[in-house]
Coordinates of C-alpha atoms (C1' of nucleotides) in Angstrom, one line a residue:
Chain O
X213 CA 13.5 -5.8 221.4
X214 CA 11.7 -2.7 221.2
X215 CA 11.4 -2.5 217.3
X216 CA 10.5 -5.7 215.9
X217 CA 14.4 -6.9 215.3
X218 CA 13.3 -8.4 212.2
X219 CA 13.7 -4.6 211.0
X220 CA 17.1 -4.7 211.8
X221 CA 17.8 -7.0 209.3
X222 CA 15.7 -6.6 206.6
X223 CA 14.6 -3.3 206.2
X224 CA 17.1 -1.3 208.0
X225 CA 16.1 2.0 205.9
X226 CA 13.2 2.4 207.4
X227 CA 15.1 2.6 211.3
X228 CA 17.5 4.5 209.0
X229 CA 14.6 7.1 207.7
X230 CA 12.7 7.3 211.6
X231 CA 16.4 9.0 212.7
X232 CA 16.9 11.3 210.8
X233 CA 13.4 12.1 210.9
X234 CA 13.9 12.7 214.6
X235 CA 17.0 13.7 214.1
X236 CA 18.6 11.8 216.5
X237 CA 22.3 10.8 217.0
X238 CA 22.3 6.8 217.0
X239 CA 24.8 4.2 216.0
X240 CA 23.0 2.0 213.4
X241 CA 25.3 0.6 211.6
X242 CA 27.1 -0.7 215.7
X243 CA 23.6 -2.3 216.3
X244 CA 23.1 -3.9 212.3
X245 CA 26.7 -5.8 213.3
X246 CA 26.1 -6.5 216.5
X247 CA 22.7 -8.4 215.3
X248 CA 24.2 -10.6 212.5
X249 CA 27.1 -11.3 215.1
X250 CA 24.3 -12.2 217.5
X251 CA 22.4 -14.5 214.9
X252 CA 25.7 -15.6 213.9
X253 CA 26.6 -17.0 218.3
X254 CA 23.3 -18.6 218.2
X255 CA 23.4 -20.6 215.3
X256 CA 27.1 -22.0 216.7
X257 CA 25.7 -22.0 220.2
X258 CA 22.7 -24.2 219.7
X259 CA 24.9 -26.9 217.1
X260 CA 27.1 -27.4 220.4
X261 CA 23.8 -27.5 222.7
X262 CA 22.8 -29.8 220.2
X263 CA 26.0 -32.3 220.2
X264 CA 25.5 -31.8 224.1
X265 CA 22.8 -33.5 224.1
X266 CA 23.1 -36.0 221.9
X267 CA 26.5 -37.2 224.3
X268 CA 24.6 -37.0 227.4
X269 CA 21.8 -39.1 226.1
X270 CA 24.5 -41.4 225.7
X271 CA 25.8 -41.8 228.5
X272 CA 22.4 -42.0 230.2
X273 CA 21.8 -44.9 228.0
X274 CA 25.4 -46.8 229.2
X275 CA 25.0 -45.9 232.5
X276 CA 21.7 -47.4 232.4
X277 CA 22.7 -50.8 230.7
X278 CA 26.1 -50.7 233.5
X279 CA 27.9 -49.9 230.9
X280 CA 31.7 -48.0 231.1
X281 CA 31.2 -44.5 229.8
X282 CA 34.4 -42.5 231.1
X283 CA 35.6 -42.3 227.6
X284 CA 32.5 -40.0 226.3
X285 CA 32.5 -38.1 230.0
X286 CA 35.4 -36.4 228.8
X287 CA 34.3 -35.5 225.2
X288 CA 31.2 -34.4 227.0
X289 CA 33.5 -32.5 229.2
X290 CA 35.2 -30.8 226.4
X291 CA 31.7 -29.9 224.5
X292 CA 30.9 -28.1 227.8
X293 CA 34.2 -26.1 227.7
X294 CA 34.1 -24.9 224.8
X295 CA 30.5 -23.9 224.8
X296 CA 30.9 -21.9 228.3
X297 CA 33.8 -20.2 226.4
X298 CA 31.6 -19.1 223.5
X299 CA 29.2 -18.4 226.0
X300 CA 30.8 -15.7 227.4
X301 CA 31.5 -14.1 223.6
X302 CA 27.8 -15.0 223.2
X303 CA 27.1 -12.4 226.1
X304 CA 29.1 -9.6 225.3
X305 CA 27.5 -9.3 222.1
X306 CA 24.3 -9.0 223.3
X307 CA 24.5 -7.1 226.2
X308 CA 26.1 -4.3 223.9
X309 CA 23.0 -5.5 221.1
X310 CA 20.3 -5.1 224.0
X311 CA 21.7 -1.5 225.1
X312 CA 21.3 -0.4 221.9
X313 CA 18.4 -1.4 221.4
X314 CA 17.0 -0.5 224.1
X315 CA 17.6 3.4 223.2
X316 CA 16.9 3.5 219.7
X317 CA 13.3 5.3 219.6
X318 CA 10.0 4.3 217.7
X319 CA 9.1 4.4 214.3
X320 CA 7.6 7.8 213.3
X321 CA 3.8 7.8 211.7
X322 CA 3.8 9.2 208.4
X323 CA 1.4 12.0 209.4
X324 CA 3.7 13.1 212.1
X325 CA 5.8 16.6 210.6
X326 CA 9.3 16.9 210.5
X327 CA 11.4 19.4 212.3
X328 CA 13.8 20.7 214.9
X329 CA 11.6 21.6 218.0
X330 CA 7.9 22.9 219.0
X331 CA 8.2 25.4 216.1
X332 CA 7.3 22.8 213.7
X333 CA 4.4 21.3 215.5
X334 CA 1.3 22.1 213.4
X335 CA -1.8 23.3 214.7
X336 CA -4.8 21.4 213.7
X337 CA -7.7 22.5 215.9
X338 CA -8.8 25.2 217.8
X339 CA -12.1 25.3 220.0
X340 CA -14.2 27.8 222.3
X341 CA -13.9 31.2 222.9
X342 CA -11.0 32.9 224.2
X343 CA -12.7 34.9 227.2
X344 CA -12.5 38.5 227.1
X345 CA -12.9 40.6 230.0
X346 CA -13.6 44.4 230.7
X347 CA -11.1 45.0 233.5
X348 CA -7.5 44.1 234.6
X349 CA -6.7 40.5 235.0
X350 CA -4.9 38.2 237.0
X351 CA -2.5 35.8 237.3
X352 CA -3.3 32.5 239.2
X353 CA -0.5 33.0 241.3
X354 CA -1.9 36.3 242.4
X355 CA -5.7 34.9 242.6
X356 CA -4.3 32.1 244.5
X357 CA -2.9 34.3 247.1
X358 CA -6.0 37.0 247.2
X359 CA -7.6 33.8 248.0
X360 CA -5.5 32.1 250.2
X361 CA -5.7 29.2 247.9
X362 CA -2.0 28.4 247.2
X363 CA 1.2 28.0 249.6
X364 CA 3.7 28.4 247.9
X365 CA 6.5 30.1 250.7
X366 CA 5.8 27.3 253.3
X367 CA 6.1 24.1 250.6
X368 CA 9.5 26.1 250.0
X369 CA 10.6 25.8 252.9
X370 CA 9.2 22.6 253.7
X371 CA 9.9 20.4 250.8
X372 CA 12.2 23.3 247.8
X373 CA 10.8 24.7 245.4
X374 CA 8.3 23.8 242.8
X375 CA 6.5 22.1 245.5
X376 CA 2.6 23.4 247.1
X377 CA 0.6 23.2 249.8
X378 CA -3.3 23.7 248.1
X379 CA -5.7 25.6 250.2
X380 CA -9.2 25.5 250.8
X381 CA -11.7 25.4 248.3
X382 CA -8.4 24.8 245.7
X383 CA -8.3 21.5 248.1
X384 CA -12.1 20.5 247.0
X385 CA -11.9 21.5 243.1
X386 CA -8.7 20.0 242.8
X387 CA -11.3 16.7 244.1
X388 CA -13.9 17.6 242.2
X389 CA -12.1 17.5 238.8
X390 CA -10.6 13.8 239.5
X391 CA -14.2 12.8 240.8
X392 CA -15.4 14.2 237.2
X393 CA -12.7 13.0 235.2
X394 CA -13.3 9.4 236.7
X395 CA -17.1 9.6 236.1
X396 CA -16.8 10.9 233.0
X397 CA -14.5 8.0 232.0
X398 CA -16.0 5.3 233.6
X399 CA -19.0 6.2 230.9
X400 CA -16.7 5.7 228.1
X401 CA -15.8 2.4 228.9
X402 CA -12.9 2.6 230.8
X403 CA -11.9 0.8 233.9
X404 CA -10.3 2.8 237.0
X405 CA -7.6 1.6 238.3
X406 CA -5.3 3.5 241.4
X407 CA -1.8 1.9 240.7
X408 CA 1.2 1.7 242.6
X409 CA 3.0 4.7 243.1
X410 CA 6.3 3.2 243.4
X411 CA 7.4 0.4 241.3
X412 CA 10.8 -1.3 239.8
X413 CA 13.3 -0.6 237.8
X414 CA 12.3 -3.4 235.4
X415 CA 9.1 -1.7 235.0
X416 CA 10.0 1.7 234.6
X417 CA 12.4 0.7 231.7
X418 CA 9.2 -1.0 230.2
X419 CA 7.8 2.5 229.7
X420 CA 10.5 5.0 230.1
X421 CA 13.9 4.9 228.0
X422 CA 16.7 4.8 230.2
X423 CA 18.3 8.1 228.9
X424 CA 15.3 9.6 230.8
X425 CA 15.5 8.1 234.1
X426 CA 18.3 10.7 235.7
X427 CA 15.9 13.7 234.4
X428 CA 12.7 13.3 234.8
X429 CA 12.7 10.2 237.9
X430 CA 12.9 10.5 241.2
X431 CA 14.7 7.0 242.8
X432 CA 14.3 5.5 246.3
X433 CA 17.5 5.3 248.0
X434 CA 18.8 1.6 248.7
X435 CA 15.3 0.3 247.1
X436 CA 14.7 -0.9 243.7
X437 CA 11.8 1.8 243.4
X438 CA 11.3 4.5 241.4
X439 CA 8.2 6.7 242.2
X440 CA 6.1 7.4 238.9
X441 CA 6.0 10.2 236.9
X442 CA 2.7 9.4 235.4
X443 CA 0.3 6.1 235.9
X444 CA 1.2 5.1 233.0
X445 CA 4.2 3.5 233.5
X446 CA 2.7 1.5 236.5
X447 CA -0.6 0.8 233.6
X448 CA 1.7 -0.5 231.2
X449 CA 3.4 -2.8 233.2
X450 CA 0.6 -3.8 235.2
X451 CA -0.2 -6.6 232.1
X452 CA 4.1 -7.4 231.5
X453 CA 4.7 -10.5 230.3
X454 CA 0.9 -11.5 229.8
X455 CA -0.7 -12.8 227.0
X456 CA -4.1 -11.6 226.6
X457 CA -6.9 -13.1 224.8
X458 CA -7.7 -11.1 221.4
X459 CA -12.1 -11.1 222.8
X460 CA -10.6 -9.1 225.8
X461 CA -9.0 -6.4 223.6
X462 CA -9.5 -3.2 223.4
X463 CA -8.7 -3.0 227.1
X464 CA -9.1 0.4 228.2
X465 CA -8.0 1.6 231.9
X466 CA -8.3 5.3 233.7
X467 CA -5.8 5.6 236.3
X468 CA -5.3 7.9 238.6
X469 CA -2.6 8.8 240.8
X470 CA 0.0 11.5 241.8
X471 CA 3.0 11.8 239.4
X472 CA 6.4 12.8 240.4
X473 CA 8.5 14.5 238.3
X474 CA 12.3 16.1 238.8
X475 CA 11.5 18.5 236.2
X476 CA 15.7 18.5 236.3
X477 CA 15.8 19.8 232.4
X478 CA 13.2 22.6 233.6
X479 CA 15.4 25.3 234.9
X480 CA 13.8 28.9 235.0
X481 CA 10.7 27.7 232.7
X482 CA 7.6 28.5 234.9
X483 CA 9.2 28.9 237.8
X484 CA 6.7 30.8 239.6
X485 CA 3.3 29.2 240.4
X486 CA 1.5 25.5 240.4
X487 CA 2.2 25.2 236.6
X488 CA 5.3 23.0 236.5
X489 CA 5.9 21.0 239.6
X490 CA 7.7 18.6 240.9
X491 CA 4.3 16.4 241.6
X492 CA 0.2 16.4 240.9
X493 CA -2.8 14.6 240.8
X494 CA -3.4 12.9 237.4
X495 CA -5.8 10.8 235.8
X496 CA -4.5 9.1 232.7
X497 CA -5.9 6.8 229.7
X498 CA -4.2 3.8 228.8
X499 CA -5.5 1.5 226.1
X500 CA -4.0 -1.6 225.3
X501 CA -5.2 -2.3 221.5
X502 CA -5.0 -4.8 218.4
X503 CA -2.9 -3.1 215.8
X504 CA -5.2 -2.6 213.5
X505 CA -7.1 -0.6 215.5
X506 CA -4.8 1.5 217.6
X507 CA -5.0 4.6 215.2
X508 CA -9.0 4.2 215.1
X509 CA -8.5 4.2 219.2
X510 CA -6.1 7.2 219.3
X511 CA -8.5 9.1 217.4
X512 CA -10.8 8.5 219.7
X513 CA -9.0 8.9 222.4
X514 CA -8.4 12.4 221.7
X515 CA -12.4 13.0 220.5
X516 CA -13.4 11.9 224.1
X517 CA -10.2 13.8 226.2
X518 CA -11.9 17.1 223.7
X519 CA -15.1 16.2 225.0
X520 CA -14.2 16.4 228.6
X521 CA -12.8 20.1 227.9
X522 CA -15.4 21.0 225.9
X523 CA -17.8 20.3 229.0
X524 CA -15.5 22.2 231.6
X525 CA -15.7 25.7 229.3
X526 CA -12.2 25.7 228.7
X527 CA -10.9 26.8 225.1
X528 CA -8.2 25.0 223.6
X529 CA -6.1 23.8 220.5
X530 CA -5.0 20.8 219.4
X531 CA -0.8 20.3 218.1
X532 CA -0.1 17.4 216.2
X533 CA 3.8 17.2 217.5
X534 CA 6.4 17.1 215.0
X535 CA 9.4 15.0 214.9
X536 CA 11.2 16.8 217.4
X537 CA 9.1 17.7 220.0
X538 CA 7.9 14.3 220.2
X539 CA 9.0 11.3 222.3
X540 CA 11.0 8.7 221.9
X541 CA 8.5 6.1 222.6
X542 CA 5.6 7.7 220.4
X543 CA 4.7 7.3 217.1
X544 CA 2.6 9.9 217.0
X545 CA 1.4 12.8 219.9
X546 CA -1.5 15.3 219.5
X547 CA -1.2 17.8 222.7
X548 CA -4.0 19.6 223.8
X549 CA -3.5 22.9 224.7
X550 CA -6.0 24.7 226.8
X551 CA -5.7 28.7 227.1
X552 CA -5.0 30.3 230.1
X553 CA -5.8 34.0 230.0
X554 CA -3.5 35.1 232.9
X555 CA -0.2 34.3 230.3
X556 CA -2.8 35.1 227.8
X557 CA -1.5 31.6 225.8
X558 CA -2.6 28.4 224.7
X559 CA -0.1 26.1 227.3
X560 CA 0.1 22.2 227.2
X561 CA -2.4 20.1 229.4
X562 CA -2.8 16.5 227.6
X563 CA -0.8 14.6 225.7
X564 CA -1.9 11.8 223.9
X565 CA 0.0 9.4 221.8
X566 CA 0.3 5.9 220.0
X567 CA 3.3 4.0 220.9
X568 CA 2.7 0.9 218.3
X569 CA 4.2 -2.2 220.0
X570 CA 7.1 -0.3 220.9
X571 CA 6.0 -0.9 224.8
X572 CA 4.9 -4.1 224.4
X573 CA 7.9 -5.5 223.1
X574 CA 9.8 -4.2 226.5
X575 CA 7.2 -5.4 228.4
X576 CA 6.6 -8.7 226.4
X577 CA 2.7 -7.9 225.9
X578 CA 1.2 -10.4 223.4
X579 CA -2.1 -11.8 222.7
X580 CA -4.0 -14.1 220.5
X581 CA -7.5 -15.0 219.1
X582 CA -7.1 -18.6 218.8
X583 CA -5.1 -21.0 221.2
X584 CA -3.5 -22.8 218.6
X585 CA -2.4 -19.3 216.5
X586 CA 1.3 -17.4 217.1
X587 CA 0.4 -14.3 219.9
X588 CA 1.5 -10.8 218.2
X589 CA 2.4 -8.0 220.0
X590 CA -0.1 -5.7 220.6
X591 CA -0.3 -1.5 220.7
X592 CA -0.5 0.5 223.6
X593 CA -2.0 4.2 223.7
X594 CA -1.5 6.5 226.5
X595 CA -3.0 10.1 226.9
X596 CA -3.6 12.4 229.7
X597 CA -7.6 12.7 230.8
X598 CA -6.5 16.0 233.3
X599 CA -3.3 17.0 234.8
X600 CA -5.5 19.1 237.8
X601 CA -2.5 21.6 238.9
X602 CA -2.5 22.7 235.3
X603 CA -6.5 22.7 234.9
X604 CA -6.4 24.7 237.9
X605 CA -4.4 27.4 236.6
X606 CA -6.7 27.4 233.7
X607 CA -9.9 27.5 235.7
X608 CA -8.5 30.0 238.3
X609 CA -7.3 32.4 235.5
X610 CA -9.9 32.3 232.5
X611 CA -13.0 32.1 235.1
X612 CA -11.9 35.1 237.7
X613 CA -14.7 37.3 238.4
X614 CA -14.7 41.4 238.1
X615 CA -14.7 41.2 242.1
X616 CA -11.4 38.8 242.5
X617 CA -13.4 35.6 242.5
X618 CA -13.5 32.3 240.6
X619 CA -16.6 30.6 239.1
X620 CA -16.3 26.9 239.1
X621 CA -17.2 25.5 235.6
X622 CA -21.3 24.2 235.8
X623 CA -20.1 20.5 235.4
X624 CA -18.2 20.9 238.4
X625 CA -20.7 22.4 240.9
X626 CA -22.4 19.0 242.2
X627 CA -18.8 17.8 242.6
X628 CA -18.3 21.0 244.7
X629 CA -21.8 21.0 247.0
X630 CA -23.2 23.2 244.3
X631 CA -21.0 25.6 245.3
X632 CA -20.7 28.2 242.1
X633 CA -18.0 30.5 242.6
X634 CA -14.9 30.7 245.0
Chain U
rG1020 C1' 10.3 -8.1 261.0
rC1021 C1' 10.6 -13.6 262.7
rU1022 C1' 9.4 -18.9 261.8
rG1023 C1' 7.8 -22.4 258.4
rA1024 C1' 5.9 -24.1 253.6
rG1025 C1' 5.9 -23.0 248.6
rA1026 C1' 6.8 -20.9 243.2
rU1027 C1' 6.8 -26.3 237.0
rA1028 C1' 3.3 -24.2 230.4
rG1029 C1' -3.5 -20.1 229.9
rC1030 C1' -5.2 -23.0 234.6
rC1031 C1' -4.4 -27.5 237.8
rA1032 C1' -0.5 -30.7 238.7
rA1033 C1' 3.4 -35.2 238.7
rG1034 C1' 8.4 -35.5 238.8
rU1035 C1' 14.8 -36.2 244.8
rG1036 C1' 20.8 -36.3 239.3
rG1037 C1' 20.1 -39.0 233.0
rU1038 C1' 15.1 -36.6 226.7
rA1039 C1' 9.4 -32.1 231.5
rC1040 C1' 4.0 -37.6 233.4
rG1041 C1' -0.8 -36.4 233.2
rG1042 C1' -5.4 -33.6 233.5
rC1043 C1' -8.6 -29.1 232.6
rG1044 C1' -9.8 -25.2 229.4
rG1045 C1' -9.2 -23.4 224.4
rC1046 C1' -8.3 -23.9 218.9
rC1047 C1' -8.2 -26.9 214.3
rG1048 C1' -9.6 -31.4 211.9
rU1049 C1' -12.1 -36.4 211.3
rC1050 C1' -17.1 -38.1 211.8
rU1051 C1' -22.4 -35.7 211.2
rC1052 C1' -27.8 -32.8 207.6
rG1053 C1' -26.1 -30.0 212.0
rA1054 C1' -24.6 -30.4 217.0
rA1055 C1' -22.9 -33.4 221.1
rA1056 C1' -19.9 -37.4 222.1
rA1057 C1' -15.6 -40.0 220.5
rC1058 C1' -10.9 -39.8 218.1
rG1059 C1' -6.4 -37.2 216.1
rG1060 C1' -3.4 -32.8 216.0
rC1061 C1' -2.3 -28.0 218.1
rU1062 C1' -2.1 -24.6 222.3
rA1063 C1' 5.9 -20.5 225.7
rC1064 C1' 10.4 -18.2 223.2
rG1065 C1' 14.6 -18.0 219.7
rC1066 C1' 17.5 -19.3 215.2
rG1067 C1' 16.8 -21.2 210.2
rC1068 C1' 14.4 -20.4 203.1
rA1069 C1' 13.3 -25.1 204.9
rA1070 C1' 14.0 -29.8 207.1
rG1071 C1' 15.0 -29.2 211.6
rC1072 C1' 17.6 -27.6 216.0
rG1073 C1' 18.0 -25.0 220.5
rU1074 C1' 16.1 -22.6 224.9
rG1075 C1' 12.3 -22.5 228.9
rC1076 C1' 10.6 -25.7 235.7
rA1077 C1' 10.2 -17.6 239.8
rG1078 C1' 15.4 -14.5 239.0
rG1079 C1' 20.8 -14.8 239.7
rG1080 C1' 25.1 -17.8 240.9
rG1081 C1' 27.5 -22.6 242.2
rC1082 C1' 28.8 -28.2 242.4
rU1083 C1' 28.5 -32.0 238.2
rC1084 C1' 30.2 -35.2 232.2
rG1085 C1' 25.0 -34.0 232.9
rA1086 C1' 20.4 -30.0 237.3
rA1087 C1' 13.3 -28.9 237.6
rU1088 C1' 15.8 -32.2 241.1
rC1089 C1' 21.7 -30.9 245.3
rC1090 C1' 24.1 -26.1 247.4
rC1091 C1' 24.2 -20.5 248.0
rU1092 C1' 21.4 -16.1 247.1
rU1093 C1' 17.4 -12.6 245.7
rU1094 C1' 12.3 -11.7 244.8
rC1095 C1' 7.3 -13.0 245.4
rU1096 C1' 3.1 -16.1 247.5
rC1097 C1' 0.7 -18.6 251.6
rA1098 C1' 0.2 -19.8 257.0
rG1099 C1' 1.3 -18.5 262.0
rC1100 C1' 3.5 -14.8 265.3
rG1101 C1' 5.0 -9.6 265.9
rC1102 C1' 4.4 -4.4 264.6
rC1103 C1' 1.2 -0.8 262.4
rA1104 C1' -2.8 3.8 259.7

RNA sequence: GCUGAGAUAGCCAAGUGGUACGGCGGCCGUCUCGAAAACGGCUACGCGCAAGCGUGCAGGGGCUCGAAUCCCUUUCUCAGCGCCA
């Protein structure tokens, strides 16, 4: 269901190369059974459907004429027995078949390096200056607080920690980059879209593997609603169970919304600060493509989220992720990193990746050219435009002033009443 | 939240217990120098090398030899009422 099955039982190397690529403890050889056991229930299944029928077209046809049929009512009545019972086999099969399935992660591009963790990512890009400046620095925590721009005492007491109250002129640059980032998107032929912030279980699991639910979501009590930790879970759903028509495709959205995140797998990274919270402001790309051209879109995907840096000032590399930093549901993930001078590091801001038709396969996303021609899956793409907390940081620390102040990046001042410093 | 009416294929839509009627749109073909019209086929998913077969009437459950159809339940849509930024 979320690798074409077909891979399952044909090519099972391949599944069998992607894991230990990734690394990752799965039961293969439990799932390769389970799916010739479940091939096997369907073909006995459908002969006893089959016989079913025939029997009750039958006795449709005696009953019609005012014929006797209690003789074949109880044949038919057997049929149905023993079908329910094989039924019930039928479902245990599959229900351990679709768990499994469900978990097994996507098929790895063959660009993508191997290895153990972040150590192996591998650099490819590295752009602007890394500012120098000629007297002591800051943190953003401490500009934020010389400025009274962050609240980070009261939102601990208010919500816990990891949460913020922004401040001021924080509030109206925090704005300002979303009101950019939009504008700057809807010129590269994107549509905006504000989606739910809330939404099911059945279209979380579309997006998110259910290993990751307990970590990363936060759940409504006695709802079936889970708030988003990105738009793009409520994106990729938004077109479920559609099939599109092939003219429409590439269809490329910019959504923005809060994400909520537990951040539960977090503990004592970044603790202090707006860098890793439990929620922010986020616009996000998500592209839903023909598969032949969903490497040509993540390519350019990443040019136009470099763009967008490149015209706010702010230096930055770009990772290709290896194997084992990578997620599950990616085939392959550039981050962008953008420097931020008060840790004096390159930290992660974007993450951009090709999923294949791993998504679409959970969320039963096909399309088509011609009416009378099978639909095919098609590829989704996702990749942060701007997480602002984390742009923030950046801005607030690599653009502090000699006399404690901030100047707001030149694309920014109309946003800001052409305000130029803070 | 209450009351009522609904949910059938890409869209519209018939069908009150016995093989899902029909229309529109779209695609392919025949015809044509070409097009239009007309006519024929195709236009959800699964299994199977194939021939074929099965599934699908919002989701789940039940009664029945047999369910789109009867019963229970959940969700959503529409209308009216109520509440509300």
């Amino acid at each position: 269901m979320m690798l074409d099955p077909k891979l399952i039982k044909e090519k099972p190397q391949i599944i069998r190369d992607m894991l230990k690529a990734r690394n990752v403890d799965f039961d293969l050889d439990t799932l390769i059974e389970c799916d010739q056991k479940r091939r096997e229930f369907i073909i006995k299944t459908d002969e006893l459907r089959k016989k079913k029928n025939q029997v009750a077209l039958e006795i449709s046809q005696k009953k019609k004429q005012g014929e006797d049929a209690s003789s074949i009512l109880s044949k038919m009545k057997n049929t149905s027995a023993e079908l329910a019972k094989l039924e019930v086999e039928q479902e245990d099969i599959e229900s351990t078949y679709s768990k499994l399935a469900l978990t097994i992660p996507n098929l790895v591009h063959e660009s993508v390096p191997i290895g153990a963790d972040e150590g192996a990512n591998k650099e490819i890009k590295k752009w602007g200056n890394i500012p120098v400046f000629d007297f002591k620095i800051n943190d953003h925590i401490d500009i934020s607080e010389n400025l009274d721009l962050v609240d980070l005492e009261r939102a601990a007491k208010v919500a816990g920690a990891r949460f913020y109250y922004l401040k001021n002129d924080l509030v109206r640059l925090n704005q300002s980059l979303i009101s950019y980032g939009l504008d700057f998107l809807s010129k590269k032929e994107y549509s905006l879209v504000q989606p739910p912030y809330m939404i099911n279980r059945e279209s979380m699991e579309g997006a998110v593997i259910a290993d990751d639910f307990e970590e990363v979501i936060y759940k409504i009590e006695d709802e079936d609603l889970y708030m988003i930790g990105t738009s793009e879970h409520a994106m990729a759903a938004m077109r479920a169970k559609e099939i599109i028509e092939g003219k429409d495709l590439p269809l490329r959205y910019a959504g923005v919304s809060p994400c909520f995140r537990k951040e539960a797998g977090a503990h004592g990274r970044d603790q202090k600060g707006i860098f890793r919270v439990h929620q922010f402001d986020k616009i996000e790309q998500f592209i839903f493509s023909r598969p032949e051209d969903s490497w040509k879109e993540h390519e350019r995907m990443l040019a136009i989220t470099e763009e967008f840096y490149q015209s706010l000032e702010i230096p930055y590399r770009v990772m290709l992720l290896s194997t084992g930093d990578m997620g599950k549901v990616s085939a392959k993930t550039y981050d962008i990193e953008a420097w931020m001078a008060g840790q004096n590091a390159y930290r992660e801001i974007v993450s951009c990746s090709n999923c294949l038709d791993y998504q679409a396969r959970r969320l039963k996303i096909r399309f088509r050219d011609k009416t009378n021609e099978d639909t095919k899956y098609l590829h989704t793409l996702n990749s942060t435009l701007i997480a602002t907390t984390r742009i923030l940081v950046s801005i607030m620390e690599n653009f502090q002033t000699n006399d404690g102040h901030i100047r707001i990046p030149s694309v920014l001042q109309n946003y800001m009443g052409n305000q130029k410093e803070i």
